[in-house]
PDB file of C-alpha atoms and ligand atoms in Angstrom:
ATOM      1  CA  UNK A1057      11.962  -4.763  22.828  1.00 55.00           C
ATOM      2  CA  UNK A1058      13.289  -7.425  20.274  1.00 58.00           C
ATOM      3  CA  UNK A1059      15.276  -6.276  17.477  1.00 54.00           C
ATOM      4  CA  UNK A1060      12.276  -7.883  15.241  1.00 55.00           C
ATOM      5  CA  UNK A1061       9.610  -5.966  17.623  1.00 55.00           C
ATOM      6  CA  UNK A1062      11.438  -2.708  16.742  1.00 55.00           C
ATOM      7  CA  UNK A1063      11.447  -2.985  13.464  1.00 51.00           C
ATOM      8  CA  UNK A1064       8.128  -4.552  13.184  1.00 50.00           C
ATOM      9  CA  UNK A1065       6.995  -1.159  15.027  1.00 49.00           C
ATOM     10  CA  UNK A1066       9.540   1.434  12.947  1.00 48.00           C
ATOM     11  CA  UNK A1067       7.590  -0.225   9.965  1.00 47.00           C
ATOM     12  CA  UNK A1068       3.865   0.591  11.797  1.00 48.00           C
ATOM     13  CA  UNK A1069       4.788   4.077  12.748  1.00 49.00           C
ATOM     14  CA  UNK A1070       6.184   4.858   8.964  1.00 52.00           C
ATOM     15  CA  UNK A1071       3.848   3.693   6.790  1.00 55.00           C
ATOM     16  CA  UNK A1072       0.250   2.405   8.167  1.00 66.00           C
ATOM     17  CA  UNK A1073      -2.705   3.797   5.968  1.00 81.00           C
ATOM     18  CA  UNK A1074      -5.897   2.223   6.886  1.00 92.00           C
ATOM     19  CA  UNK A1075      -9.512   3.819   6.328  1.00 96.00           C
ATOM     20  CA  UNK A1076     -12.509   3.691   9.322  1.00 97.00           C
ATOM     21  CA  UNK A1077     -15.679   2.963   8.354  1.00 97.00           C
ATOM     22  CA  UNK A1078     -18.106   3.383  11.532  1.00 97.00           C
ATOM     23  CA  UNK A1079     -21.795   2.393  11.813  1.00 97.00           C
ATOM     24  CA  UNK A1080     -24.290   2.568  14.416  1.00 97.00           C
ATOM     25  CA  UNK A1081     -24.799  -1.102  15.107  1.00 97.00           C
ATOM     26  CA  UNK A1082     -23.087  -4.761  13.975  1.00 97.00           C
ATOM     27  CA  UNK A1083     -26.287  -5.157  11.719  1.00 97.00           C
ATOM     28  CA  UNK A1084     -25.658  -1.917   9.474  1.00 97.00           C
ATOM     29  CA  UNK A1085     -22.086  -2.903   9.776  1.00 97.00           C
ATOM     30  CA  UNK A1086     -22.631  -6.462   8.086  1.00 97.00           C
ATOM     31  CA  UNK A1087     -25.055  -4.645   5.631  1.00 97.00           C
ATOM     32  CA  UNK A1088     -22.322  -2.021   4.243  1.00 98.00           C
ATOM     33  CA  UNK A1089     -20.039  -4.874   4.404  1.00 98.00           C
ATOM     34  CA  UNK A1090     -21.929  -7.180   2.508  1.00 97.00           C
ATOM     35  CA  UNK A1091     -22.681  -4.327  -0.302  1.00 98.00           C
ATOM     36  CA  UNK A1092     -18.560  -3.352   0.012  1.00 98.00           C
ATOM     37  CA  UNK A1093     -18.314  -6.985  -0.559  1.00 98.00           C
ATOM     38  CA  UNK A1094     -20.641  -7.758  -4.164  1.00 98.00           C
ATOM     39  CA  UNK A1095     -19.092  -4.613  -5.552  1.00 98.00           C
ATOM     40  CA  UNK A1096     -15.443  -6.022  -4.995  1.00 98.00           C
ATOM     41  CA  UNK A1097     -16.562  -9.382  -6.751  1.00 98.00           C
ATOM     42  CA  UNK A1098     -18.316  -7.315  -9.231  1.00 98.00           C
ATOM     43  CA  UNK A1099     -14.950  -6.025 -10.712  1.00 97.00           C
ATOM     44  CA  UNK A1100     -13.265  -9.022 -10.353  1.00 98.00           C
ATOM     45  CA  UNK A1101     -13.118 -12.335 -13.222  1.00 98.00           C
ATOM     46  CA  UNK A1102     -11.990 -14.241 -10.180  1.00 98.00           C
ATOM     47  CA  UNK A1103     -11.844 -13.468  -6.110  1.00 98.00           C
ATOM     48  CA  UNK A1104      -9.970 -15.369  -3.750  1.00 98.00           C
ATOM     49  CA  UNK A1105     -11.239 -14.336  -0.085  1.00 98.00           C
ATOM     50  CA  UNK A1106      -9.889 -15.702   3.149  1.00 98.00           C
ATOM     51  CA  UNK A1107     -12.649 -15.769   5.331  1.00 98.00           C
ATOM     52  CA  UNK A1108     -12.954 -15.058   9.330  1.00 97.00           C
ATOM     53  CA  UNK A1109     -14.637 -16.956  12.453  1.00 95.00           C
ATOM     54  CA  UNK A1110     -16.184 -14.733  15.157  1.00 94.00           C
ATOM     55  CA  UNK A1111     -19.519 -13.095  15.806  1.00 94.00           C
ATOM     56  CA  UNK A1112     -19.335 -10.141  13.183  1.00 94.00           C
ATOM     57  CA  UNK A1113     -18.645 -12.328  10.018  1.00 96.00           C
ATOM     58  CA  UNK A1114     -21.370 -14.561  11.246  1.00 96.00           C
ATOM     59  CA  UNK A1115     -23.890 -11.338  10.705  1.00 97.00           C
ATOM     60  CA  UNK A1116     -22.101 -10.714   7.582  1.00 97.00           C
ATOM     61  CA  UNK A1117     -22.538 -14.030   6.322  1.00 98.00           C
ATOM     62  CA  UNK A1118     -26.484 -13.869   7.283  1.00 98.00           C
ATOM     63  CA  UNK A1119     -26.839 -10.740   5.370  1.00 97.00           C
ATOM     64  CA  UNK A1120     -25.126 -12.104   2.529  1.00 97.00           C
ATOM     65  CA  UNK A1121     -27.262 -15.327   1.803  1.00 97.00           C
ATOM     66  CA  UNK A1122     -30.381 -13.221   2.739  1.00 97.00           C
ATOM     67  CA  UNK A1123     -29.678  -9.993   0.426  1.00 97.00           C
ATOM     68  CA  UNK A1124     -27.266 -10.796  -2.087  1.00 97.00           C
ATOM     69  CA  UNK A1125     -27.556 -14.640  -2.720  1.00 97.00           C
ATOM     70  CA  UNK A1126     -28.738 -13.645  -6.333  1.00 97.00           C
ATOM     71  CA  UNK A1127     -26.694 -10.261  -6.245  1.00 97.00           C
ATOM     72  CA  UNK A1128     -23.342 -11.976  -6.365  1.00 98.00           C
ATOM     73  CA  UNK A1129     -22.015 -14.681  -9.136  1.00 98.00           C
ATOM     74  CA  UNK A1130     -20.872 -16.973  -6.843  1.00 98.00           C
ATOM     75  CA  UNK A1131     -18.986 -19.255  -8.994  1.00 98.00           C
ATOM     76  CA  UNK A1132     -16.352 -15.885  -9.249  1.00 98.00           C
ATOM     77  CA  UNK A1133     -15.714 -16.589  -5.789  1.00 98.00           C
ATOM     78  CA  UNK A1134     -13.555 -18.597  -4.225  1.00 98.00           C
ATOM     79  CA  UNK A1135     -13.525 -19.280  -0.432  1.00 98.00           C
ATOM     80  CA  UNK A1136     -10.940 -20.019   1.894  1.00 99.00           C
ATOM     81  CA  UNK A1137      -9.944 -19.476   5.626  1.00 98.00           C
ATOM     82  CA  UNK A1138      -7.368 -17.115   7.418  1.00 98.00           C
ATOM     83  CA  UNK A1139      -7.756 -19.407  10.433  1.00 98.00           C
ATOM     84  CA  UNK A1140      -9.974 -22.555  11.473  1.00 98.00           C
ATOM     85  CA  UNK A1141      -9.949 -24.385  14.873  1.00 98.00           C
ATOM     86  CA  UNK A1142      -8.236 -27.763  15.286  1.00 98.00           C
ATOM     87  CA  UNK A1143     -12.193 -29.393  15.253  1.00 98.00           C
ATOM     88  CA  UNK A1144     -14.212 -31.488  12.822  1.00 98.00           C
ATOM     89  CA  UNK A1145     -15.895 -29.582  10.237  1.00 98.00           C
ATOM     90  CA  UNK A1146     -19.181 -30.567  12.080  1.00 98.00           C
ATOM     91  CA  UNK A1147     -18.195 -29.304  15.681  1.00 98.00           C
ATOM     92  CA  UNK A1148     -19.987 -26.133  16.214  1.00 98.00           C
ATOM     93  CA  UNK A1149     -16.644 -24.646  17.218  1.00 98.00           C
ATOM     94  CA  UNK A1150     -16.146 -25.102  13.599  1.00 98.00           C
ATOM     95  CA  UNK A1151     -15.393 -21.611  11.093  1.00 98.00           C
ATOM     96  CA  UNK A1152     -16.454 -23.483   8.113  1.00 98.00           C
ATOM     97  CA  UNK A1153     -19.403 -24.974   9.862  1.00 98.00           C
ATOM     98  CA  UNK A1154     -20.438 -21.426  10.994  1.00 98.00           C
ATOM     99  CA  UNK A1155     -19.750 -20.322   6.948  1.00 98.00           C
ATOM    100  CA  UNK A1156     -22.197 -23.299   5.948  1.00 98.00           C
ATOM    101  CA  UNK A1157     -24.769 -22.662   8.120  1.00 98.00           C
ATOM    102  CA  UNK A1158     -24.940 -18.927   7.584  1.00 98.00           C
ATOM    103  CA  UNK A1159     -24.177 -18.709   4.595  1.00 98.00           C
ATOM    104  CA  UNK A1160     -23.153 -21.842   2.066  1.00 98.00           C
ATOM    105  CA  UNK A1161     -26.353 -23.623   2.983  1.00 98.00           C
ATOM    106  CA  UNK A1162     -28.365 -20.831   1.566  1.00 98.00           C
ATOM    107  CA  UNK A1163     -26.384 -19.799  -1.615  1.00 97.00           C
ATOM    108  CA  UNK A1164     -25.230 -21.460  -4.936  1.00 96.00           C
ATOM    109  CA  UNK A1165     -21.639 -21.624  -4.664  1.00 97.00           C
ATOM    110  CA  UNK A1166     -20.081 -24.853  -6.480  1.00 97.00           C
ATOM    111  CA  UNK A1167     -18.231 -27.207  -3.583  1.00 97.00           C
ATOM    112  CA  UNK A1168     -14.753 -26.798  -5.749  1.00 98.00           C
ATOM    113  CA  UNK A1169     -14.880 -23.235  -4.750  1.00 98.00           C
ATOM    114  CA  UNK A1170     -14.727 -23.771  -1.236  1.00 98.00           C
ATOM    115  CA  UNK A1171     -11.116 -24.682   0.033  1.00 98.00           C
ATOM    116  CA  UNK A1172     -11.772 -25.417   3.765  1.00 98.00           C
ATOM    117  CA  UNK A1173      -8.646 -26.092   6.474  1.00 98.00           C
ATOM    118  CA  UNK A1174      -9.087 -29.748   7.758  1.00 98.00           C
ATOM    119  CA  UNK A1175      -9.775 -28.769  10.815  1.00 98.00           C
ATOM    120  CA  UNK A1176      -9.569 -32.389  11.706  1.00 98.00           C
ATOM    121  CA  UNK A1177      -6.210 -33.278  10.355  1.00 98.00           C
ATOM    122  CA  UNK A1178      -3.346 -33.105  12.524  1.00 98.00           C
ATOM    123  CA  UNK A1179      -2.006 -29.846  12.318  1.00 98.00           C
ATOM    124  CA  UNK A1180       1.817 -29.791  11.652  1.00 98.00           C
ATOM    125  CA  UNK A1181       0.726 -31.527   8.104  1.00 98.00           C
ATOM    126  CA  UNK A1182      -2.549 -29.312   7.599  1.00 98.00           C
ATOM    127  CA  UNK A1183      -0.803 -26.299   7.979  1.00 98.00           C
ATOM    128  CA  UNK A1184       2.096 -27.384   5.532  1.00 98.00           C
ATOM    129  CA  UNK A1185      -1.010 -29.077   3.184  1.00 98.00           C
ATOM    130  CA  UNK A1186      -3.060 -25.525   3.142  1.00 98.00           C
ATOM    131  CA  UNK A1187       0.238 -23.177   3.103  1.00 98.00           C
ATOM    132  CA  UNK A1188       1.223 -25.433  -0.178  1.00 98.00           C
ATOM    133  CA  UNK A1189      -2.502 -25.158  -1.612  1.00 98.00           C
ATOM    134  CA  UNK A1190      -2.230 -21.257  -1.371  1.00 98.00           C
ATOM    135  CA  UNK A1191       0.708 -21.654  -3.610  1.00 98.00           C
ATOM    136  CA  UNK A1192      -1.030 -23.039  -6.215  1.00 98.00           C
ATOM    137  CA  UNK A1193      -4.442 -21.628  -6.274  1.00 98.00           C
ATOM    138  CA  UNK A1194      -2.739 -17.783  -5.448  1.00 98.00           C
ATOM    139  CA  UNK A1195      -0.964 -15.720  -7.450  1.00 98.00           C
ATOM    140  CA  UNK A1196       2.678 -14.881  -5.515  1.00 98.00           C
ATOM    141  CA  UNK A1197       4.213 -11.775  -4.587  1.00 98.00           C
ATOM    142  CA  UNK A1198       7.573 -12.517  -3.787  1.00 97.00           C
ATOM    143  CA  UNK A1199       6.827 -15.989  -3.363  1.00 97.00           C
ATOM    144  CA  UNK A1200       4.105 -15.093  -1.263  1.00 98.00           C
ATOM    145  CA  UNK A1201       0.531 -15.886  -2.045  1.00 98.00           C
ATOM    146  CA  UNK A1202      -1.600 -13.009  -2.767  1.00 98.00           C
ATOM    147  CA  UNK A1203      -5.428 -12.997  -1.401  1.00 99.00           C
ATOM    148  CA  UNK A1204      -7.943 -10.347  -3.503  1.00 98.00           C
ATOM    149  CA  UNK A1205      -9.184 -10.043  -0.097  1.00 98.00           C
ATOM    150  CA  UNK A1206      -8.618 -10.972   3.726  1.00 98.00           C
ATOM    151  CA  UNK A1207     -11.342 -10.954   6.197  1.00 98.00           C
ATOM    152  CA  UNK A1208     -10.266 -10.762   9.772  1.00 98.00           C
ATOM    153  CA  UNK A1209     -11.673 -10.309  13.251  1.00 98.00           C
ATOM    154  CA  UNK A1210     -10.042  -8.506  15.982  1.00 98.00           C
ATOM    155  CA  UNK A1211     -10.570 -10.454  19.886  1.00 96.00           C
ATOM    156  CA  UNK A1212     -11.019  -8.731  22.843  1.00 95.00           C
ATOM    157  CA  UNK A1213      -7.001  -9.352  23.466  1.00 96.00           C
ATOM    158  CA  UNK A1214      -6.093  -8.069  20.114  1.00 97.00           C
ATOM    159  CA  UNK A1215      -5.428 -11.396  18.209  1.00 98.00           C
ATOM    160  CA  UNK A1216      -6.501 -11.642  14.856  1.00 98.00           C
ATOM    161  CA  UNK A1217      -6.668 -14.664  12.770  1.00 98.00           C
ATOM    162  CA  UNK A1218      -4.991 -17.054  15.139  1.00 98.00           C
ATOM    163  CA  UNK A1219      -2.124 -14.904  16.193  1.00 98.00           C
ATOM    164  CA  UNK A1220      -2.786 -14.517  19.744  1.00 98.00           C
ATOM    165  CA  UNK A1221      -0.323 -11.961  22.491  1.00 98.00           C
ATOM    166  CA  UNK A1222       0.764 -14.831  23.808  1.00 98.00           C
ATOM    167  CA  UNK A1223       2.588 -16.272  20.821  1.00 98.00           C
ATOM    168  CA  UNK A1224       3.140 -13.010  18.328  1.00 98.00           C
ATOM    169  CA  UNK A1225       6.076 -13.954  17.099  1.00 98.00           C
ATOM    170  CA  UNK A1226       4.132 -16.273  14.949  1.00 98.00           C
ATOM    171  CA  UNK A1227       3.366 -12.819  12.973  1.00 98.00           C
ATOM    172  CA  UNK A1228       6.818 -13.389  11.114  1.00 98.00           C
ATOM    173  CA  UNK A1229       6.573 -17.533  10.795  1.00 98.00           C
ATOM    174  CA  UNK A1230       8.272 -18.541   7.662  1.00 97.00           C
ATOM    175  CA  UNK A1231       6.083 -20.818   6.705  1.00 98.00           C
ATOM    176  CA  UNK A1232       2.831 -19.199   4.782  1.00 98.00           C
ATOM    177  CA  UNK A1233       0.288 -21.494   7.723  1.00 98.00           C
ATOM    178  CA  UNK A1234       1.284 -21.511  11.414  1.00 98.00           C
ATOM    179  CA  UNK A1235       0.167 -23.786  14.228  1.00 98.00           C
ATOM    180  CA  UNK A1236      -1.396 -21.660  17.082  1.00 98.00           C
ATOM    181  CA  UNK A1237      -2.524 -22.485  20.272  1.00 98.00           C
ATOM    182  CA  UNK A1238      -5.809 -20.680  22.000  1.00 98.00           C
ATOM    183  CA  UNK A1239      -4.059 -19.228  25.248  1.00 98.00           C
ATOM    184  CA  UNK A1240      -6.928 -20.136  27.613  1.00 97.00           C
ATOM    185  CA  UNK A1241      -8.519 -23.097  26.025  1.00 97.00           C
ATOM    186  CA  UNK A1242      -5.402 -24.525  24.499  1.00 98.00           C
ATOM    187  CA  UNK A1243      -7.107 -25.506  21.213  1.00 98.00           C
ATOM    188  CA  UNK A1244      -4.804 -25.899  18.325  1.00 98.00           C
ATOM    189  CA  UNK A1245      -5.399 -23.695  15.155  1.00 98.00           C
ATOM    190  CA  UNK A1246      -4.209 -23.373  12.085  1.00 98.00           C
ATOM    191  CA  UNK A1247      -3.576 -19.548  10.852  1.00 98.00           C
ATOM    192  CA  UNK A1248      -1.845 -17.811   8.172  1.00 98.00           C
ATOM    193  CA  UNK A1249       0.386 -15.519   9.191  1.00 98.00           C
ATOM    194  CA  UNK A1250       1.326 -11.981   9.064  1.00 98.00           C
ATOM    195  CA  UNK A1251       3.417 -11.891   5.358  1.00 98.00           C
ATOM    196  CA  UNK A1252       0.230 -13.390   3.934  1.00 98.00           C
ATOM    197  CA  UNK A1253      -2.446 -10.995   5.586  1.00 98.00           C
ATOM    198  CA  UNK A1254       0.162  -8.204   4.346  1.00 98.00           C
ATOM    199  CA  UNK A1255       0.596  -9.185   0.828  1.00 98.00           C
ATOM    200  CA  UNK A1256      -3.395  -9.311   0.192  1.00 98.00           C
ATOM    201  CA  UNK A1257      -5.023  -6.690  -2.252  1.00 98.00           C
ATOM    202  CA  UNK A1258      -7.404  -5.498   0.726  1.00 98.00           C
ATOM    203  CA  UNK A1259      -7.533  -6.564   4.417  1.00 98.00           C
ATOM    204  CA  UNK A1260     -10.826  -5.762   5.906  1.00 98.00           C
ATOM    205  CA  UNK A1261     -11.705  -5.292   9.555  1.00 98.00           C
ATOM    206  CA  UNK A1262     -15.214  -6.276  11.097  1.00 98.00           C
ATOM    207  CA  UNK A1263     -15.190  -5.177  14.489  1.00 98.00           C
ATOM    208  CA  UNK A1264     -17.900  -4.560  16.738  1.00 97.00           C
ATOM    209  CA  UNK A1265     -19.179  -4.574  20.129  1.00 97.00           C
ATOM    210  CA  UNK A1266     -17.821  -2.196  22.925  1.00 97.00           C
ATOM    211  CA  UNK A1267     -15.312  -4.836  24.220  1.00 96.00           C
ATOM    212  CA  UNK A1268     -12.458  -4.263  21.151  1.00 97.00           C
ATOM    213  CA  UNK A1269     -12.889  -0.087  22.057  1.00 97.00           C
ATOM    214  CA  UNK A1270     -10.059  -0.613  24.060  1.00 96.00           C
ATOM    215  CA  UNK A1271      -7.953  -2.188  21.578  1.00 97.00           C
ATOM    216  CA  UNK A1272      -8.925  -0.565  18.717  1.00 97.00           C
ATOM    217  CA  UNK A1273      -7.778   2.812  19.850  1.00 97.00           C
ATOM    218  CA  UNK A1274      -4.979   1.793  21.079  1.00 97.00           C
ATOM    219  CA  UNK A1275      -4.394   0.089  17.988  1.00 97.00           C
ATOM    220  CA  UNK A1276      -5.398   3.211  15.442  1.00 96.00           C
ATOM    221  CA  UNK A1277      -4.133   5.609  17.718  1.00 95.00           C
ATOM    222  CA  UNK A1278      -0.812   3.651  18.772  1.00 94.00           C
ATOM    223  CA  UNK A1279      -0.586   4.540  21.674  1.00 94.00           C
ATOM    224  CA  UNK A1280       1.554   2.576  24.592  1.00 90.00           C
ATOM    225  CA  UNK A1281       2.114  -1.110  23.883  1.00 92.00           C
ATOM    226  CA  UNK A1282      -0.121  -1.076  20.795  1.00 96.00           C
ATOM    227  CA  UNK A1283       2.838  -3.369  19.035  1.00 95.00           C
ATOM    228  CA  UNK A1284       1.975  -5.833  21.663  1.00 97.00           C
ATOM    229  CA  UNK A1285      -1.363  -6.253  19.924  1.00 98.00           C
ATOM    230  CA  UNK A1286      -1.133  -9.165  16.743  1.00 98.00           C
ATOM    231  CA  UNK A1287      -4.126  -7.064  15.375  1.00 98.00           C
ATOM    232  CA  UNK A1288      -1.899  -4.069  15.229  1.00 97.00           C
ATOM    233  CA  UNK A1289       0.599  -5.686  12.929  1.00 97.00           C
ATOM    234  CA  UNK A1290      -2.062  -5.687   9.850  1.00 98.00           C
ATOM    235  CA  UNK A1291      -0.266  -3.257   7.605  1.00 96.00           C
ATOM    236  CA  UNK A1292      -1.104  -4.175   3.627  1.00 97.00           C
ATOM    237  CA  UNK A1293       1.844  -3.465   1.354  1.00 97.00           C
ATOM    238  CA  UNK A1294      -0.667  -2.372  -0.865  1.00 96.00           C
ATOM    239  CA  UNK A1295      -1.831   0.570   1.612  1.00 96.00           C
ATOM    240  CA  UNK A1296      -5.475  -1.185   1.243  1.00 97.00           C
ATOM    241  CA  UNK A1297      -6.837  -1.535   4.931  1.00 97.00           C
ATOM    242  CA  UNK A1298     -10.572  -0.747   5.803  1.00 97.00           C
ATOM    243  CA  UNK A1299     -11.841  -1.327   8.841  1.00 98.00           C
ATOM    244  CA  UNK A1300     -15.892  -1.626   9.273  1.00 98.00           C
ATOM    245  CA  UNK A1301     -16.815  -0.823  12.955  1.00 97.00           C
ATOM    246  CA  UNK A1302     -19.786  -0.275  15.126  1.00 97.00           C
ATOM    247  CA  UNK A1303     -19.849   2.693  17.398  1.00 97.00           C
ATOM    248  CA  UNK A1304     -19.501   0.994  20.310  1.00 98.00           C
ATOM    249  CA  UNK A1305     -16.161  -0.558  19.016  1.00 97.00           C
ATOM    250  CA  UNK A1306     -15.194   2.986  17.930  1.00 97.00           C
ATOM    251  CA  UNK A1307     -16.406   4.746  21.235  1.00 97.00           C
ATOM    252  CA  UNK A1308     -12.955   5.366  22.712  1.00 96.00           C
ATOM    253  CA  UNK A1309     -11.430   7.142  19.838  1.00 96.00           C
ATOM    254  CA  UNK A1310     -10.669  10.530  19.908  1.00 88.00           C
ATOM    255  CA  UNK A1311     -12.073  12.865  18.676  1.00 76.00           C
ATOM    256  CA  UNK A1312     -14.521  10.570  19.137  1.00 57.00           C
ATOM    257  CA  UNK A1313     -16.336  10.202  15.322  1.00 55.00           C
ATOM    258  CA  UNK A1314     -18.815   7.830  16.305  1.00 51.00           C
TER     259      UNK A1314
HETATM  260  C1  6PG B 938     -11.683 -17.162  15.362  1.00 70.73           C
HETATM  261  C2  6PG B 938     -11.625 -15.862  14.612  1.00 70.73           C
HETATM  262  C3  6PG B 938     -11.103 -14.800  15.520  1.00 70.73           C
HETATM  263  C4  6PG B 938     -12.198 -13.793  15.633  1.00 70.73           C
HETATM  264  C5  6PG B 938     -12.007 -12.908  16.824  1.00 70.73           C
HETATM  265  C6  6PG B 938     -13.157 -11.933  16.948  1.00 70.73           C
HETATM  266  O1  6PG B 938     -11.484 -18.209  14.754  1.00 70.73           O
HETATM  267  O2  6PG B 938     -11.989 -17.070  16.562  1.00 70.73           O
HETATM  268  O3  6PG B 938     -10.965 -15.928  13.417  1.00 70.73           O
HETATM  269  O4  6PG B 938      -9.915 -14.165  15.097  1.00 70.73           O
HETATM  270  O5  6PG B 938     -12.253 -13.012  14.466  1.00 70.73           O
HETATM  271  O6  6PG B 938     -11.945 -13.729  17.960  1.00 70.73           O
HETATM  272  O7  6PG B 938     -14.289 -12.655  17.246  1.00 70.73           O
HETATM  273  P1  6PG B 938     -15.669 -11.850  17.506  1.00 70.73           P
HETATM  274  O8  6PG B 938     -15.970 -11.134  16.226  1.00 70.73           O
HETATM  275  O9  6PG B 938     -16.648 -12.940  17.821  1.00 70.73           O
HETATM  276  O10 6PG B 938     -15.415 -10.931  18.638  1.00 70.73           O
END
């Protein structure tokens, strides 16, 4: 194991506080998300969220614009990504087309909020362009800028954001953006990486659907290999780490609370 793997994993086994929140389907999930969600904005003058692709979010993002659209002071808010695909911002492959369709279609959330990842620039520059626009529209810990809140996925392999197996040592880039590359498809992305997902106020977890079971228990439970997992690197300084799960997702952990 690399000397940055070990302590990368001394770190995990010390100090890694995170909270389960478990539902019975993706649905209630998204719904006690969305309602975790207004009540963070709520308390806040201004919130700066990094938002996730994938299925769950998608949910979230329906129940959102359908519930809350006049529950939530949008203009509080302020949008960005923790990851977008190398695409145009019309390609249905597109986060921030799945976010407008969902969800900023069907709310009133001024266009200066929203602080999309060019998906179609070339991404060397984009990631250097979006890592620099986090500087100035982000408070800094350290020099690093601080999210109110990070939304994040978990796939089937255990990436999250863009930070696939394959390429983990992205995790501990320098640079606040990273260029990733899908390991089957071979689509770029652009990600932030792990010192930015770890310096956020709150990192939130939507997971569902029996295929991250696997993974997640291996990942809450760390057991064998878990540090091989990107997912399992999410560790907030600030001890602030939910993670809102279906049952299915949950099934494998023991004693099993679903
Ligand atoms: C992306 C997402 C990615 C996603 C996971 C989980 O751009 O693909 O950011 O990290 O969250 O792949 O996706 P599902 O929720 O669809 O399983």
């Amino acid at each position: 194991m690399s000397v940055g793997a070990q302590s990368r994993t001394k770190k995990l086994l010390e100090s890694n506080t995170m909270e389960l929140k478990i539902y019975k389907d993706k649905n209630k999930v998204a719904e006690q998300f969305s309602t975790y969600f207004a009540n963070k904005v709520e308390e806040a003058s201004t919130f700066h969220v990094a938002l996730s692709g994938g299925s769950t979010p998608k949910v979230v993002f329906d129940v959102l614009s359908e519930n809350f659209s006049d529950k939530i002071n949008w203009s509080k808010v302020h949008f960005y990504w923790g990851d977008e695909r190398c695409v145009l911002p019309t390609d249905e492959q597109s986060n921030y087309k799945m976010t407008v369709d969902h969800l900023f279609s069907k709310i009133a959330v001024p266009r200066f909020n929203i602080h999309r990842i060019l998906g179609e620039s070339d991404p060397i520059p984009e990631a250097m362009r979006y890592a620099n626009l986090l500087e100035i529209n982000l408070d800094r810990v350290e020099g690093i800028p601080q999210f109110d809140l990070v939304i994040l996925g978990m796939g089937d392999d255990g990436h999250t954001a863009s930070i696939f197996p394959h390429e983990i040592g992205l995790w501990d880039a320098e640079d606040h953006c990273v260029v990733a590359t899908h390991p089957e498809s071979g689509q770029k992305r652009v990600s932030i990486n792990g010192k930015v997902i770890n310096t956020a106020k709150e990192v939130t977890f939507l997971v569902t659907g029996a295929g991250k079971a696997e993974k997640v228990k291996a990942i809450v439970e760390k057991t064998e290999g878990f540090e091989a997992y990107p997912a399992s690197l999410v560790n907030p300084d600030s001890g602030n780490l939910v993670w809102f799960m279906d049952k299915d997702a949950a099934s494998q952990l023991s004693p099993n609370p679903a």
